[in-house]
Amino acid sequence: MPDKKEVRKQYALKRQQIHPDQLEQWSTDIAQQFFLMNLDQVKYLHIFYPIIGKQEINCLHIANQIREKHPNITLVLPKSNLADFSLQHVIWRADTTLVMNAWGITEPHSEEYVPAEKIDLILIPLLAYDKEGNRLGYGKGFYDRFLSECRPDAAKVGLSYFPPEENILPHDALDIRLDSCITPDKTWEF
Ligand SMILES: Nc1nc2c(c(=O)[nH]1)N(C=O)[C@@H](CNc1ccc(C(=O)N[C@@H](CCC(=O)O)C(=O)O)cc1)CN2
Ligand SMILES: Nc1ncnc2c1ncn2[C@@H]1O[C@H](COP(=O)(O)OP(=O)(O)OP(=O)(O)O)[C@@H](O)[C@H]1O
């Protein structure tokens, strides 16, 4: 099995090499793929605000269209506790004040918390994933801990510019698999 650290490095580099225009195009394509999903059962959608400089998928395309076309869906953003690597979840309204934390992550300043059990669909940032839905993040376990608190029927959806890694990634009992992963040209189901 490939080494987790090596795979993280490889995918972080792969992302850094993409031209910003291409990233924007792919982020738009990913948003388009996202809206092919059936959102009828979704009331709380957990999303992420892209970290400046890490070339993450720009989820703002999804967020903006949710506000325009799905006013019944409430957007939720994570707020990181850097001391214990846990996440809290805060409602992201159009007028919510956002602030940057010590790691350059944009978060709501407000404290309108939502318990993990309420969340119906989670869009998950990742570096790499494989054809079984195993996922590698930045390695702090934030999302593994969070997903373990979610309802079993909550949809766990990764977002990636790339197709799944051919080699099965290292994983253990604590890793929670993705149900699907949206890429610019298709959604992979696991
Ligand atoms: N947009 C976005 N928001 C997110 C995440 C994410 O992956 N993307 N997270 C997903 O987990 C959580 C934050 N997790 C993070 C984990 C590591 C680093 C990071 O940059 N770590 C530095 C070292 C920081 C330090 O130890 O001082 C590094 O890896 O170089 C950032 C965010 C919650 N919010
Ligand atoms: N449910 C959990 N409860 C407590 N610790 C956990 C849990 N899940 C994972 N961890 C711990 O978090 C650390 C990082 O896990 P891992 O390498 O799987 O991170 P990752 O999946 O890359 O990161 P992330 O989940 O933040 O995207 C490991 O030490 C792991 O044991």
CSV table of C-alpha atoms and ligand atoms in Angstrom, one decimal:
chain,number,residue,atom,x,y,z
A,1,MET,CA,0.0,0.0,0.0
A,2,PRO,CA,1.2,3.5,-0.7
A,3,ASP,CA,2.3,5.6,2.2
A,4,LYS,CA,-0.3,8.2,3.4
A,5,LYS,CA,2.2,11.0,3.7
A,6,GLU,CA,3.5,10.4,0.2
A,7,VAL,CA,0.1,10.3,-1.4
A,8,ARG,CA,-0.9,13.5,0.4
A,9,LYS,CA,2.2,15.2,-0.9
A,10,GLN,CA,1.7,13.9,-4.4
A,11,TYR,CA,-1.9,15.2,-4.6
A,12,ALA,CA,-1.1,18.5,-3.0
A,13,LEU,CA,1.5,19.0,-5.6
A,14,LYS,CA,-0.8,17.9,-8.4
A,15,ARG,CA,-3.2,20.5,-7.3
A,16,GLN,CA,-0.6,23.3,-7.1
A,17,GLN,CA,0.3,22.6,-10.8
A,18,ILE,CA,-3.1,23.4,-12.1
A,19,HIS,CA,-3.6,26.8,-13.8
A,20,PRO,CA,-6.0,29.0,-11.8
A,21,ASP,CA,-8.3,29.4,-14.8
A,22,GLN,CA,-8.6,25.6,-15.1
A,23,LEU,CA,-9.4,25.4,-11.4
A,24,GLU,CA,-12.2,27.8,-11.8
A,25,GLN,CA,-13.6,25.9,-14.8
A,26,TRP,CA,-13.4,22.6,-13.0
A,27,SER,CA,-15.1,24.1,-9.9
A,28,THR,CA,-17.9,25.3,-12.1
A,29,ASP,CA,-18.1,21.8,-13.7
A,30,ILE,CA,-18.2,20.2,-10.2
A,31,ALA,CA,-21.1,22.5,-9.2
A,32,GLN,CA,-23.0,21.5,-12.4
A,33,GLN,CA,-22.5,17.8,-11.5
A,34,PHE,CA,-23.6,18.5,-7.9
A,35,PHE,CA,-26.9,19.9,-9.1
A,36,LEU,CA,-27.6,16.6,-10.9
A,37,MET,CA,-28.1,15.1,-7.5
A,38,ASN,CA,-31.5,14.8,-6.0
A,39,LEU,CA,-31.7,17.3,-3.2
A,40,ASP,CA,-35.3,16.8,-2.2
A,41,GLN,CA,-34.4,15.2,1.2
A,42,VAL,CA,-31.7,17.8,2.0
A,43,LYS,CA,-32.5,20.4,4.6
A,44,TYR,CA,-29.0,21.0,6.0
A,45,LEU,CA,-26.1,21.0,3.6
A,46,HIS,CA,-22.6,21.0,5.1
A,47,ILE,CA,-20.1,22.7,2.8
A,48,PHE,CA,-16.6,24.2,3.0
A,49,TYR,CA,-15.1,27.6,2.3
A,50,PRO,CA,-12.0,27.1,0.1
A,51,ILE,CA,-8.7,27.8,1.8
A,52,ILE,CA,-6.8,30.5,0.0
A,53,GLY,CA,-3.6,29.2,-1.5
A,54,LYS,CA,-4.4,25.5,-1.2
A,55,GLN,CA,-6.2,25.4,-4.6
A,56,GLU,CA,-9.2,23.7,-3.1
A,57,ILE,CA,-12.4,23.4,-5.1
A,58,ASN,CA,-14.2,26.7,-5.2
A,59,CYS,CA,-17.5,25.7,-3.5
A,60,LEU,CA,-18.9,29.2,-3.7
A,61,HIS,CA,-20.5,28.2,-7.1
A,62,ILE,CA,-22.5,25.6,-5.2
A,63,ALA,CA,-23.3,27.9,-2.3
A,64,ASN,CA,-24.5,30.7,-4.5
A,65,GLN,CA,-26.8,28.5,-6.5
A,66,ILE,CA,-28.2,26.9,-3.3
A,67,ARG,CA,-29.1,30.4,-2.1
A,68,GLU,CA,-30.7,31.3,-5.4
A,69,LYS,CA,-32.5,28.1,-6.3
A,70,HIS,CA,-33.0,26.2,-3.1
A,71,PRO,CA,-33.9,28.6,-0.4
A,72,ASN,CA,-35.2,25.8,1.8
A,73,ILE,CA,-31.7,24.3,2.1
A,74,THR,CA,-29.7,25.7,5.0
A,75,LEU,CA,-25.9,26.0,4.4
A,76,VAL,CA,-23.6,25.0,7.2
A,77,LEU,CA,-19.8,25.7,7.5
A,78,PRO,CA,-17.3,24.0,9.8
A,79,LYS,CA,-15.5,25.9,12.5
A,80,SER,CA,-12.3,24.3,13.5
A,81,ASN,CA,-11.1,23.9,17.1
A,82,LEU,CA,-7.3,23.9,16.5
A,83,ALA,CA,-6.6,22.6,20.0
A,84,ASP,CA,-8.4,19.2,19.7
A,85,PHE,CA,-9.0,19.0,15.9
A,86,SER,CA,-12.8,18.9,16.4
A,87,LEU,CA,-15.3,20.7,14.2
A,88,GLN,CA,-18.4,22.7,15.2
A,89,HIS,CA,-21.0,23.5,12.6
A,90,VAL,CA,-22.4,26.9,12.1
A,91,ILE,CA,-25.3,28.2,9.8
A,92,TRP,CA,-24.0,30.2,6.9
A,93,ARG,CA,-26.6,32.8,5.9
A,94,ALA,CA,-26.1,35.3,3.2
A,95,ASP,CA,-25.4,38.0,5.8
A,96,THR,CA,-23.2,35.9,8.1
A,97,THR,CA,-19.9,37.6,9.0
A,98,LEU,CA,-17.0,35.4,8.0
A,99,VAL,CA,-13.5,35.7,9.6
A,100,MET,CA,-10.2,34.0,8.9
A,101,ASN,CA,-8.8,31.7,11.6
A,102,ALA,CA,-5.1,31.1,12.5
A,103,TRP,CA,-4.8,28.6,9.6
A,104,GLY,CA,-6.2,30.9,7.0
A,105,ILE,CA,-9.6,29.2,6.9
A,106,THR,CA,-12.6,31.4,6.5
A,107,GLU,CA,-15.2,30.6,9.1
A,108,PRO,CA,-18.5,32.2,10.4
A,109,HIS,CA,-18.0,34.6,13.3
A,110,SER,CA,-21.5,33.7,14.5
A,111,GLU,CA,-22.5,31.0,16.9
A,112,GLU,CA,-25.6,29.6,15.3
A,113,TYR,CA,-24.6,26.0,15.9
A,114,VAL,CA,-26.1,22.9,14.2
A,115,PRO,CA,-25.7,19.5,15.8
A,116,ALA,CA,-24.0,16.9,13.5
A,117,GLU,CA,-27.1,14.7,13.6
A,118,LYS,CA,-29.1,17.3,11.8
A,119,ILE,CA,-26.9,17.4,8.7
A,120,ASP,CA,-28.3,15.5,5.6
A,121,LEU,CA,-25.4,16.0,3.1
A,122,ILE,CA,-21.8,16.7,3.7
A,123,LEU,CA,-19.5,18.0,1.0
A,124,ILE,CA,-16.0,16.8,2.0
A,125,PRO,CA,-12.7,18.4,1.0
A,126,LEU,CA,-10.0,15.8,0.3
A,127,LEU,CA,-6.6,15.3,-1.2
A,128,ALA,CA,-7.0,11.8,-2.6
A,129,TYR,CA,-9.6,9.0,-2.7
A,130,ASP,CA,-9.8,5.5,-4.2
A,131,LYS,CA,-12.4,3.4,-5.9
A,132,GLU,CA,-13.7,2.0,-2.6
A,133,GLY,CA,-14.4,5.5,-1.3
A,134,ASN,CA,-11.5,5.6,1.1
A,135,ARG,CA,-10.4,9.2,1.5
A,136,LEU,CA,-7.2,11.1,2.5
A,137,GLY,CA,-7.5,14.6,4.0
A,138,TYR,CA,-4.9,16.9,5.5
A,139,GLY,CA,-4.2,14.3,8.1
A,140,LYS,CA,-5.7,15.8,11.3
A,141,GLY,CA,-8.7,13.6,11.4
A,142,PHE,CA,-11.2,16.5,11.5
A,143,TYR,CA,-13.6,14.9,9.1
A,144,ASP,CA,-13.2,11.4,10.4
A,145,ARG,CA,-14.3,12.6,13.8
A,146,PHE,CA,-17.1,14.7,12.4
A,147,LEU,CA,-18.5,11.9,10.1
A,148,SER,CA,-18.5,9.5,13.0
A,149,GLU,CA,-21.1,11.9,14.7
A,150,CYS,CA,-23.3,12.1,11.7
A,151,ARG,CA,-26.4,10.0,11.0
A,152,PRO,CA,-25.6,6.8,9.1
A,153,ASP,CA,-28.0,8.0,6.3
A,154,ALA,CA,-26.3,11.3,5.9
A,155,ALA,CA,-24.8,11.5,2.4
A,156,LYS,CA,-21.0,11.8,2.5
A,157,VAL,CA,-19.9,13.3,-0.8
A,158,GLY,CA,-16.3,14.1,-1.7
A,159,LEU,CA,-15.2,16.8,-4.2
A,160,SER,CA,-12.1,16.3,-6.3
A,161,TYR,CA,-10.5,17.5,-9.5
A,162,PHE,CA,-9.1,14.1,-10.1
A,163,PRO,CA,-10.4,10.5,-10.7
A,164,PRO,CA,-9.9,8.0,-7.9
A,165,GLU,CA,-6.4,6.8,-7.1
A,166,GLU,CA,-5.8,3.4,-8.7
A,167,ASN,CA,-4.0,1.9,-5.7
A,168,ILE,CA,-6.2,1.3,-2.7
A,169,LEU,CA,-5.3,3.9,-0.1
A,170,PRO,CA,-4.2,3.0,3.4
A,171,HIS,CA,-7.2,3.1,5.7
A,172,ASP,CA,-8.2,1.9,9.2
A,173,ALA,CA,-11.3,1.2,11.3
A,174,LEU,CA,-11.7,5.0,12.1
A,175,ASP,CA,-11.8,6.0,8.5
A,176,ILE,CA,-15.3,6.6,7.2
A,177,ARG,CA,-15.8,6.0,3.5
A,178,LEU,CA,-17.4,8.3,1.0
A,179,ASP,CA,-20.7,7.4,-0.6
A,180,SER,CA,-19.7,9.3,-3.7
A,181,CYS,CA,-17.2,11.7,-5.1
A,182,ILE,CA,-18.0,14.5,-7.6
A,183,THR,CA,-15.4,15.3,-10.2
A,184,PRO,CA,-15.6,17.8,-13.1
A,185,ASP,CA,-16.9,15.2,-15.6
A,186,LYS,CA,-18.6,12.5,-13.5
A,187,THR,CA,-19.8,11.5,-10.1
A,188,TRP,CA,-18.2,8.3,-8.8
A,189,GLU,CA,-20.5,6.1,-6.6
A,190,PHE,CA,-19.0,3.7,-4.1
B,1,LIG,N1,-11.8,24.5,3.1
B,1,LIG,C1,-11.6,23.6,4.1
B,1,LIG,N2,-12.1,23.9,5.3
B,1,LIG,C2,-11.8,23.0,6.3
B,1,LIG,C3,-11.1,21.8,6.1
B,1,LIG,C4,-10.6,21.6,4.7
B,1,LIG,O1,-9.9,20.6,4.4
B,1,LIG,N3,-10.8,22.6,3.8
B,1,LIG,N4,-10.8,20.9,7.1
B,1,LIG,C5,-10.4,19.6,6.9
B,1,LIG,O2,-9.9,19.0,7.8
B,1,LIG,C6,-10.9,21.4,8.4
B,1,LIG,C7,-9.6,22.2,8.8
B,1,LIG,N5,-8.5,21.3,8.6
B,1,LIG,C8,-7.2,21.7,8.4
B,1,LIG,C9,-6.2,20.8,8.6
B,1,LIG,C10,-4.9,21.1,8.4
B,1,LIG,C11,-4.6,22.4,7.9
B,1,LIG,C12,-3.2,22.9,7.6
B,1,LIG,O3,-3.0,23.7,6.9
B,1,LIG,N6,-2.3,22.4,8.4
B,1,LIG,C13,-1.0,22.8,8.2
B,1,LIG,C14,-0.3,22.8,9.6
B,1,LIG,C15,-1.0,23.6,10.5
B,1,LIG,C16,-0.3,23.6,11.9
B,1,LIG,O4,-0.2,22.5,12.5
B,1,LIG,O5,0.0,24.7,12.4
B,1,LIG,C17,-0.2,22.0,7.2
B,1,LIG,O6,-0.7,20.9,7.0
B,1,LIG,O7,0.7,22.5,6.7
B,1,LIG,C18,-5.6,23.2,7.6
B,1,LIG,C19,-6.9,22.9,7.8
B,1,LIG,C20,-12.2,22.3,8.6
B,1,LIG,N7,-12.3,23.2,7.5
B,2,LIG,N1,-13.3,9.1,15.0
B,2,LIG,C1,-12.1,9.4,15.5
B,2,LIG,N2,-11.9,9.7,16.8
B,2,LIG,C2,-10.7,10.1,17.3
B,2,LIG,N3,-9.6,10.2,16.5
B,2,LIG,C3,-9.7,9.9,15.2
B,2,LIG,C4,-11.0,9.6,14.6
B,2,LIG,N4,-10.8,9.4,13.3
B,2,LIG,C5,-9.5,9.6,13.0
B,2,LIG,N5,-8.9,9.9,14.2
B,2,LIG,C6,-7.4,10.2,14.3
B,2,LIG,O1,-7.1,11.4,13.5
B,2,LIG,C7,-5.8,11.3,12.9
B,2,LIG,C8,-5.7,11.6,11.5
B,2,LIG,O2,-6.5,10.6,10.7
B,2,LIG,P1,-6.3,10.4,9.2
B,2,LIG,O3,-4.9,10.2,8.8
B,2,LIG,O4,-7.3,9.4,8.8
B,2,LIG,O5,-6.7,11.9,8.6
B,2,LIG,P2,-7.4,12.4,7.3
B,2,LIG,O6,-8.5,11.5,6.9
B,2,LIG,O7,-6.3,12.6,6.3
B,2,LIG,O8,-7.9,13.8,7.8
B,2,LIG,P3,-9.3,14.5,7.8
B,2,LIG,O9,-10.3,13.5,8.4
B,2,LIG,O10,-9.1,15.7,8.7
B,2,LIG,O11,-9.6,14.9,6.4
B,2,LIG,C9,-5.3,9.8,13.2
B,2,LIG,O12,-4.4,9.9,14.3
B,2,LIG,C10,-6.6,9.1,13.6
B,2,LIG,O13,-6.3,8.1,14.6
